[in-house]
XYZ file of C-alpha atoms in Angstrom:
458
model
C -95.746 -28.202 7.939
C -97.562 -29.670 10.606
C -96.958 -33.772 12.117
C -100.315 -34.386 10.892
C -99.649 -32.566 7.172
C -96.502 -34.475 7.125
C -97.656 -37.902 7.476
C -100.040 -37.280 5.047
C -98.209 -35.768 2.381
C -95.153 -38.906 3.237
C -98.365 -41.068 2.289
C -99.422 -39.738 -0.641
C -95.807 -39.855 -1.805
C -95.166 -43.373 -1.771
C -98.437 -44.403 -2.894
C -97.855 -42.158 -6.635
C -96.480 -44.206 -9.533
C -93.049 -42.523 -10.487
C -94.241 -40.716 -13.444
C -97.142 -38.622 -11.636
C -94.423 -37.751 -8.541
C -93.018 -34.384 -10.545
C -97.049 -32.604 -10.667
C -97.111 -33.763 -6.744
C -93.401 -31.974 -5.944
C -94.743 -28.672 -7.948
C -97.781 -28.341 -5.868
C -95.957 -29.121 -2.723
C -93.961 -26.988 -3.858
C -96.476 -24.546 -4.325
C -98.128 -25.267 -0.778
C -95.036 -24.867 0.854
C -93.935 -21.702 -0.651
C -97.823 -20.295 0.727
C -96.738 -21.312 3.759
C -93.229 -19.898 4.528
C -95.225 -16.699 3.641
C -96.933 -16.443 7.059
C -93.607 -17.330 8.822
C -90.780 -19.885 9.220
C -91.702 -22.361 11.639
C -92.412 -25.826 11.416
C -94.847 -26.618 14.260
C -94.745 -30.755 14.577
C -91.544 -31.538 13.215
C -90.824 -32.091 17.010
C -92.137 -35.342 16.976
C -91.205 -36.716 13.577
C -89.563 -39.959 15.055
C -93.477 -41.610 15.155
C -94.153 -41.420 11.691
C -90.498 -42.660 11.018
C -91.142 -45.967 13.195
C -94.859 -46.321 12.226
C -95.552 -49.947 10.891
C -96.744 -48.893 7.565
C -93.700 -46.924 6.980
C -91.020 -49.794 8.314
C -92.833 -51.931 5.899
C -92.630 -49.576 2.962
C -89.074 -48.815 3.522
C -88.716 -52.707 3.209
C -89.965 -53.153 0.326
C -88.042 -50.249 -1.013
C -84.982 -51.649 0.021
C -85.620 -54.954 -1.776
C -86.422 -53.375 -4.452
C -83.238 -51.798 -4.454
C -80.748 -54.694 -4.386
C -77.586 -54.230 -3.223
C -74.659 -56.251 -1.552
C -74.875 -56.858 2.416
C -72.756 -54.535 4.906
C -70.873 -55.967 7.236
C -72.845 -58.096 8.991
C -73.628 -60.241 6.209
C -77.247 -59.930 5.916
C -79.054 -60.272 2.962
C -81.874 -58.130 1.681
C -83.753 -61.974 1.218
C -83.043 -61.881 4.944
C -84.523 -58.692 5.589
C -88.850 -58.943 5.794
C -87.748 -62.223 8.720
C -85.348 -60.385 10.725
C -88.148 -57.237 10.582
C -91.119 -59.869 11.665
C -88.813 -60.947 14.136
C -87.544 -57.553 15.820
C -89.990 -54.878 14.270
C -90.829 -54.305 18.209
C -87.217 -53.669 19.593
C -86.267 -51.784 16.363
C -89.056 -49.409 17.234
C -88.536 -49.331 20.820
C -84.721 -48.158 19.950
C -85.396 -45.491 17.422
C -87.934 -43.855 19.827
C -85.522 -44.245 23.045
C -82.710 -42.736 20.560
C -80.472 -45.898 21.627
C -80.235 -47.097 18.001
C -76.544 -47.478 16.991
C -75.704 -47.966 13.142
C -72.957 -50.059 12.469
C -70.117 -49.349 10.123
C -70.108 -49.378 6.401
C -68.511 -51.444 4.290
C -66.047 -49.973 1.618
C -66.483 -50.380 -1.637
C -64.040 -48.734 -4.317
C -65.351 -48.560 -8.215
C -63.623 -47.102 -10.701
C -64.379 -43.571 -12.285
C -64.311 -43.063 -15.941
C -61.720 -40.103 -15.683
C -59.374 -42.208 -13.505
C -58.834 -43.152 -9.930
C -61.794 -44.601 -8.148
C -64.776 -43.359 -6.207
C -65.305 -44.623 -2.555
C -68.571 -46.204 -2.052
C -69.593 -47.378 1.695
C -72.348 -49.674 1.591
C -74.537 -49.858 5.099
C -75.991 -52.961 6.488
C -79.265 -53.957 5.334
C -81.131 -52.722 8.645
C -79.582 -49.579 8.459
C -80.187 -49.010 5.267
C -84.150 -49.816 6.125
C -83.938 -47.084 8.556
C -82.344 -44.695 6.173
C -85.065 -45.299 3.914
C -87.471 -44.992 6.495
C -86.201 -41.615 7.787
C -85.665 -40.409 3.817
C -89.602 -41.346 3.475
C -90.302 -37.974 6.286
C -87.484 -36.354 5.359
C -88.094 -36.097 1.583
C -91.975 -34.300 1.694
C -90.381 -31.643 4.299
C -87.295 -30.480 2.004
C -87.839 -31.762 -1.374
C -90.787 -28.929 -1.829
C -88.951 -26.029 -1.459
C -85.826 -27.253 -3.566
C -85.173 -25.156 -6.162
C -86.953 -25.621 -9.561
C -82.820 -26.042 -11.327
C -82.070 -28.723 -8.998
C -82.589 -32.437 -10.999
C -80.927 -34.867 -8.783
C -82.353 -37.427 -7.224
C -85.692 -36.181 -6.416
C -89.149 -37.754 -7.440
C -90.435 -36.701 -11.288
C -86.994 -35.348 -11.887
C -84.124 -36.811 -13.983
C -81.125 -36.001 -15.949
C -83.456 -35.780 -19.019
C -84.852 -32.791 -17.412
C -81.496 -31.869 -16.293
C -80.547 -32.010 -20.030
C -83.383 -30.005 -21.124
C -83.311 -26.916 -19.507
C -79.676 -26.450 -20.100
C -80.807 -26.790 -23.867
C -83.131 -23.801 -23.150
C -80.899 -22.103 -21.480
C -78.201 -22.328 -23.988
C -81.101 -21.285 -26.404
C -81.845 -18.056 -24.397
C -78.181 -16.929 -24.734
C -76.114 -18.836 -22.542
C -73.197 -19.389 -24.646
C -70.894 -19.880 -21.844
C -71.104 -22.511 -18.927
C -69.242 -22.445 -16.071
C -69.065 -26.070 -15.151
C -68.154 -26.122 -11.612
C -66.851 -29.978 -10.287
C -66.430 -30.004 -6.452
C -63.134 -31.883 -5.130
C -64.376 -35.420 -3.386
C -68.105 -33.625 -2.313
C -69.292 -36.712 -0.631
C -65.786 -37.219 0.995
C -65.851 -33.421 1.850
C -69.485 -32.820 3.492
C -68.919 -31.150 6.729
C -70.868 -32.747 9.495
C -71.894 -29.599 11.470
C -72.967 -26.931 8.673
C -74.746 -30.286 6.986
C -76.631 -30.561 10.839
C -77.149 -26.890 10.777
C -79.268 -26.673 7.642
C -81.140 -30.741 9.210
C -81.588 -28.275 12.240
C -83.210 -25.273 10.464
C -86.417 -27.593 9.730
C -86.657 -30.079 11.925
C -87.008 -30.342 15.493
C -87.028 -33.792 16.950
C -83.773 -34.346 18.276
C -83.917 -38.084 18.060
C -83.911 -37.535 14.450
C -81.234 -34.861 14.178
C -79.760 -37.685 16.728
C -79.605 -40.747 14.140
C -78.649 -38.897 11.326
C -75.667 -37.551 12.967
C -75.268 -41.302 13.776
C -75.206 -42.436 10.506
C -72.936 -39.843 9.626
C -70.289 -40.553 12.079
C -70.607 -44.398 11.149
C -67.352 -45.671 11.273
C -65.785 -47.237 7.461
C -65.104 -50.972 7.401
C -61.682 -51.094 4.843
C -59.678 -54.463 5.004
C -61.140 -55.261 8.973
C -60.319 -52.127 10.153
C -62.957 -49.862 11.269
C -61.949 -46.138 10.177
C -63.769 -43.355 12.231
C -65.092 -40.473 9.926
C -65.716 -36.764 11.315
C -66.768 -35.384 7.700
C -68.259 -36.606 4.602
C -71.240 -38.795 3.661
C -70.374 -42.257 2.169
C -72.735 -42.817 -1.351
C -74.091 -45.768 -0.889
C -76.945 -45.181 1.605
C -80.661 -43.612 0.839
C -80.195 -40.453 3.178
C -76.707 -39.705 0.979
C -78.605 -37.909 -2.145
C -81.326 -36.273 -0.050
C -78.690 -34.484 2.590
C -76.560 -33.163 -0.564
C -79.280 -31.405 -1.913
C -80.169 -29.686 1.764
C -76.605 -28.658 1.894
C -76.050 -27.435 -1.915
C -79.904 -25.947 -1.449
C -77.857 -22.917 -0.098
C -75.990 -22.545 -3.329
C -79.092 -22.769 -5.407
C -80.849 -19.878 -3.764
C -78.126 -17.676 -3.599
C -77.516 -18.353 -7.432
C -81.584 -17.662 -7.604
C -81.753 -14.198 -5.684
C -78.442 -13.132 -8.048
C -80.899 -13.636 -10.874
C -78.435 -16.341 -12.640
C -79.208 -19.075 -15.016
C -78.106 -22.700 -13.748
C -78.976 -26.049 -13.429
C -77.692 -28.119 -11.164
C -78.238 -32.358 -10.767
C -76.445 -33.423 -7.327
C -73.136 -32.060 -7.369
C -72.786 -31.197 -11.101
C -73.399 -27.111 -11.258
C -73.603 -25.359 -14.449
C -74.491 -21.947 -14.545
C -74.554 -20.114 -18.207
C -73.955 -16.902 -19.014
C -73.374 -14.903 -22.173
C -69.614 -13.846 -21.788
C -66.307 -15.504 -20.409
C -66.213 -12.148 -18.302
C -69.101 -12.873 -16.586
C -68.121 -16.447 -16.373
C -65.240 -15.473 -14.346
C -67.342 -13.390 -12.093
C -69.444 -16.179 -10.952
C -66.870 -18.378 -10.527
C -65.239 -16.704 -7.658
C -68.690 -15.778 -6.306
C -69.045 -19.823 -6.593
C -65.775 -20.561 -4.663
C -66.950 -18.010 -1.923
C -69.816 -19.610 -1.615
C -68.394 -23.415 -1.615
C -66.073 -22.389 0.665
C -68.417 -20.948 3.101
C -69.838 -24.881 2.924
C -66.445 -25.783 3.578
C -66.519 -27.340 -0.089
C -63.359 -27.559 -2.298
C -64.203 -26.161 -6.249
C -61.712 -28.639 -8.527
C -60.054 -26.220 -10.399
C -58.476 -28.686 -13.252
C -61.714 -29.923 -13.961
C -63.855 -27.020 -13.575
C -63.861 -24.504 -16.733
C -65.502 -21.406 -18.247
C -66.049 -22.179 -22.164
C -68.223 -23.171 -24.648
C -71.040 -25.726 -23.699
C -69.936 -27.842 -26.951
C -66.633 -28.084 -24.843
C -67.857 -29.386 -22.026
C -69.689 -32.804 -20.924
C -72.899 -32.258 -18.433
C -74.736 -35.906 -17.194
C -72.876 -37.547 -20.055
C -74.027 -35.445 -22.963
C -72.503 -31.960 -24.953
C -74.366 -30.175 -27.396
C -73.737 -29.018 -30.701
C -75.154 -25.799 -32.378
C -77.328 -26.784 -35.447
C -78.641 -24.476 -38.282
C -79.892 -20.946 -36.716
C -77.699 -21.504 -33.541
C -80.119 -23.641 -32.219
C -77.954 -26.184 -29.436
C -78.676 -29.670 -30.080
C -77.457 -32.384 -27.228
C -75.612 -35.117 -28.403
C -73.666 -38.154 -26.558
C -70.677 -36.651 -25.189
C -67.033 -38.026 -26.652
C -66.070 -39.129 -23.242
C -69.510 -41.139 -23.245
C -68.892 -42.109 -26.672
C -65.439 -43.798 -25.890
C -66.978 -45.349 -22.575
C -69.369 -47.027 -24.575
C -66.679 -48.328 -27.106
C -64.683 -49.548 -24.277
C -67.487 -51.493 -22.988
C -68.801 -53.097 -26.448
C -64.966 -53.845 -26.819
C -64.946 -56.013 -23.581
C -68.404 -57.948 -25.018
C -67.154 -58.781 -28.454
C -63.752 -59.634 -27.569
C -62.529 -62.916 -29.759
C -60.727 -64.290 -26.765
C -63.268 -65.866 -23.583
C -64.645 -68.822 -25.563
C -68.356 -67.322 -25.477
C -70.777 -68.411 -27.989
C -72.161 -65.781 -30.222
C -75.385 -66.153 -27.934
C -73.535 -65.247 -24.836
C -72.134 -62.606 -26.793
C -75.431 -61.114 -27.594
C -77.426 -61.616 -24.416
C -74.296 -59.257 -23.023
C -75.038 -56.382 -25.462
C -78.805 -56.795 -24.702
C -78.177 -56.037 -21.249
C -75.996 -53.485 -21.872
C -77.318 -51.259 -24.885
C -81.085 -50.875 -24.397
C -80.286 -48.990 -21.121
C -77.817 -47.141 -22.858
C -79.754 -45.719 -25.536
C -83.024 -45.055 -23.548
C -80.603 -42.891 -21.487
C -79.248 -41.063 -24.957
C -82.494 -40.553 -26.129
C -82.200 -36.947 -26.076
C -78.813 -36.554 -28.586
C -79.885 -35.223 -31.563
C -77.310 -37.336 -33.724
C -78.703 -40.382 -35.541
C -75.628 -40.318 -38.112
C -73.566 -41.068 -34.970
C -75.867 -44.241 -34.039
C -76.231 -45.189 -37.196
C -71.949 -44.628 -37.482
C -72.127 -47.345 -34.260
C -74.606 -49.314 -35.099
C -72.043 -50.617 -38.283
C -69.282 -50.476 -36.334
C -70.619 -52.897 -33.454
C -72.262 -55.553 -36.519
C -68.524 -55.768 -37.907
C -67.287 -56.606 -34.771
C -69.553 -59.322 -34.437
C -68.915 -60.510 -38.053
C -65.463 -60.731 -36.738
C -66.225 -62.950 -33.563
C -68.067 -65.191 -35.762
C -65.139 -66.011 -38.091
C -63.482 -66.279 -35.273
C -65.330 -68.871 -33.996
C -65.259 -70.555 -37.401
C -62.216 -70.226 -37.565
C -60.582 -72.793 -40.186
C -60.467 -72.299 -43.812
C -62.901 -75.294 -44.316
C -65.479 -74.147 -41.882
C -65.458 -70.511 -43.039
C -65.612 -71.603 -46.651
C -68.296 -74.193 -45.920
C -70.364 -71.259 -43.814
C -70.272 -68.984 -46.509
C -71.674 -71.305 -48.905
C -74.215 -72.481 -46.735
C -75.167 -68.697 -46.520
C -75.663 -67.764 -50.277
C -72.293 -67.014 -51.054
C -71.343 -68.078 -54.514
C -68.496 -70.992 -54.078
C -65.401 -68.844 -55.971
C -66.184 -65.829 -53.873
C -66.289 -68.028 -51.168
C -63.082 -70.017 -51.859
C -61.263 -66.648 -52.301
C -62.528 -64.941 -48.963
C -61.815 -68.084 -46.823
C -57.985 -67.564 -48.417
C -57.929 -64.051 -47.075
C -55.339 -63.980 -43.886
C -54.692 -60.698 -42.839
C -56.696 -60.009 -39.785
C -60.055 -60.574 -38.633
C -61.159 -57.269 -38.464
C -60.726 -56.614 -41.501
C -61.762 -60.099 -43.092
C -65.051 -58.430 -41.396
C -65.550 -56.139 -43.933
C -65.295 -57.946 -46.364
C -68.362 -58.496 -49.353
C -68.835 -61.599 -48.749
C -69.553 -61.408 -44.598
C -71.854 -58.452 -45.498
C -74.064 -60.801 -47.957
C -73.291 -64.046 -45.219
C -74.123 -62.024 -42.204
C -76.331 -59.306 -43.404
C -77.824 -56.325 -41.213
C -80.961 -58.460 -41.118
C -79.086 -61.183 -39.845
C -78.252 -59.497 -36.351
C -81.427 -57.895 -36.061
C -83.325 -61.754 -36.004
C -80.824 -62.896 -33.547
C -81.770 -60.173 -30.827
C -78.816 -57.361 -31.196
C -80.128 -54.354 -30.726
C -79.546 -50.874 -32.782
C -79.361 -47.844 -31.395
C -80.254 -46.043 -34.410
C -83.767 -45.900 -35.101
């Protein structure tokens, strides 16, 4: 692909609404597959640091970056600070990337917790660094992303887990009654620096470039004022992170693809399906050859061969319905992360008005079910649905409290005054108080619905 091609094709890129991006990436994909026909060179790519400084591309990346939120790095600078520091050193920001004397500064460490336990390391760049990351991923991402392979879901434009979700389903249809779910030990902690430079180097020419990202991935880590040097790995928490994990597990995805094996794989979650555990166990050690040769680490007690209704992929399972035919559903780890989550909300203890309590789960659900939009079990909404409306029914008598208000509340809402006498008398616990006849008639179904709280059931 030539300078000129690239720039173009970078342009085109940004300017398509997210939607339309996936029809772009197949004919680039398309183009690009034409090209590596007539031979493997990349004539331009020498020269790649102008279209990464150009002003229309700074500015993009900007805006980008906004639009992208996040905390500041270590500096302290705000992404509301960003477009007046940019006005104010666009120039010398320029002038460094093209002399090569940029120097990224540290990242700042951020630990979250992971839903299986322990906690995943996130290092979170400055705000001008992660401007030029995002500058650099806008060149990057028309070179590379085209010749990805058709299984691979992750973080590239027009793709998402849904699709990620869907193929699996086909493939499970077509006779893959056994995954082998591979999980790789700390991948982003793990990514070695030189074989990740190799496959930069394969493509691209300009050594400025090859230059800063080796920069950014030698950025020291910023942990309790201490500045922690780093020879491998690359820290999530930075735009080039997702991009160079799918150059470096591109070479697992093409030697899966010339063995003729069925797999999809979204960033570091691999599952390749096959029709026997025998054959399962076959391209598992082909799989920790491979990794290993990337100097990647397979997790062996969370890596299996079995049945893809054992195993959660991108937070769903499936099921096999009438016929055979696999069905995805939420996954019971999801499942229990979710009920852990509307626990927190509808807790009786905080002192939040029922209001508070319901702007939380309208945050929180709508998100969650426009993710689960593929599972093919309403029963199991609808089975939530009832469960999260009694645990609101019990915050509100919570809230009322006293045998006087609750009796007085019911009666204001319908209930007949010896029903009502008798369930304000009721003492044994909330929860179950909750379930009673005479909440269900107070605080109907209906009831929630006018008040905002959202079903997931449809």
């Amino acid at each position: 692909m030539s300078l000129e091609a690239a720039k173009r094709q970078m342009s085109k890129q940004l300017e398509l609404p997210l939607a339309a991006r996936g029809e772009a990436s197949r004919q680039q994909q398309s183009d690009e597959a034409n090209s590596a026909a007539s031979g493997p060179s990349h004539p331009g790519t020498d020269d790649l640091m102008k279209v990464v400084t150009e002003r229309s591309n700074l500015h993009r990346a900007m805006l980008r970056v906004r639009q992208n939120k996040g905390g500041p790095g270590v500096d302290g600078m705000t992404i509301d600070e960003l477009p007046k520091y940019l006005a104010q050193n666009e120039d010398r920001l320029r002038d460094q990337l093209l002399a090569g004397t940029y120097r990224p500064s540290p990242v700042r460490l951020c630990e979250i917790p992971k839903s299986g336990g322990g906690t995943r390391q996130l290092g979170i760049p400055t705000v001008v660094d992660r401007l030029v990351q995002q500058a650099l991923l806008h060149v990057l991402q028309p070179i590379f992303d085209p010749t990805f392979s058709d299984h691979s879901y992750g973080f590239r434009p027009g793709r998402s887990a849904h699709g990620a979700i869907r193929e699996a389903r086909q493939l499970i249809a077509d006779g893959g009654r056994v995954v082998v779910d591979v999980d790789l030990e700390k991948f982003f902690d793990r990514v070695n620096h030189d074989v990740l430079m190799g496959r930069l180097a394969r493509r691209i020419s300009d050594k400025r470039v090859l230059g800063l990202v080796r920069r950014f991935l030698e950025a020291g880590m910023m942990a309790n004022g201490v500045c922690i040097e780093r020879d491998r790995g690359t820290p999530q928490g930075g735009p080039l992170s997702p991009i160079l994990a799918n150059v470096l597990l591109d070479d697992i995805d093409k030697m899966l693809e010339r063995r003729g094996h069925k797999f999809v794989r979204y960033a570091d979650d691999l599952n390749v399906y096959v029709r026997s555990k025998r054959a399962g166990a076959r391209v598992f050690a082909l799989l920790q050859h491979a990794f290993g040769r990337l100097h990647l680490q397979i997790n062996i007690a969370k890596s299996a061969i079995a049945s893809p209704r054992d195993r959660k992929f991108l937070g769903y399972s499936f099921w096999f319905g009438p016929g055979g035919v696999p069905r995805p559903r939420v996954a019971p780890s999801s499942r229990a992360k979710l009920e852990d989550r509307i626990r927190e909300i509808t807790s009786r203890v905080g002192g939040r008005s029922m209001a508070q309590v319901v702007a939380q789960l309208r945050a929180y659900l709508p998100g969650w079910k426009a993710y689960f939009t593929l599972a093919e079990t309403q029963t199991v909404f609808a089975a939530l649905d009832k469960w999260i409306r009694r645990r609101l029914r019990a915050v509100q008598l919570h809230q009322w409290c006293r045998f006087g208000a609750v009796y007085r509340e019911l009666k204001k809402r319908g209930i007949e005054p010896r029903l009502a006498y008798r369930t304000a008398l009721y003492r044994r616990s909330w929860w179950a108080f909750a379930k009673s006849k005479a909440m269900s008639i107070a605080l109907p179904n209906e009831h929630f619905d006018r008040i905002g709280v959202p079903r997931l059931s449809t």
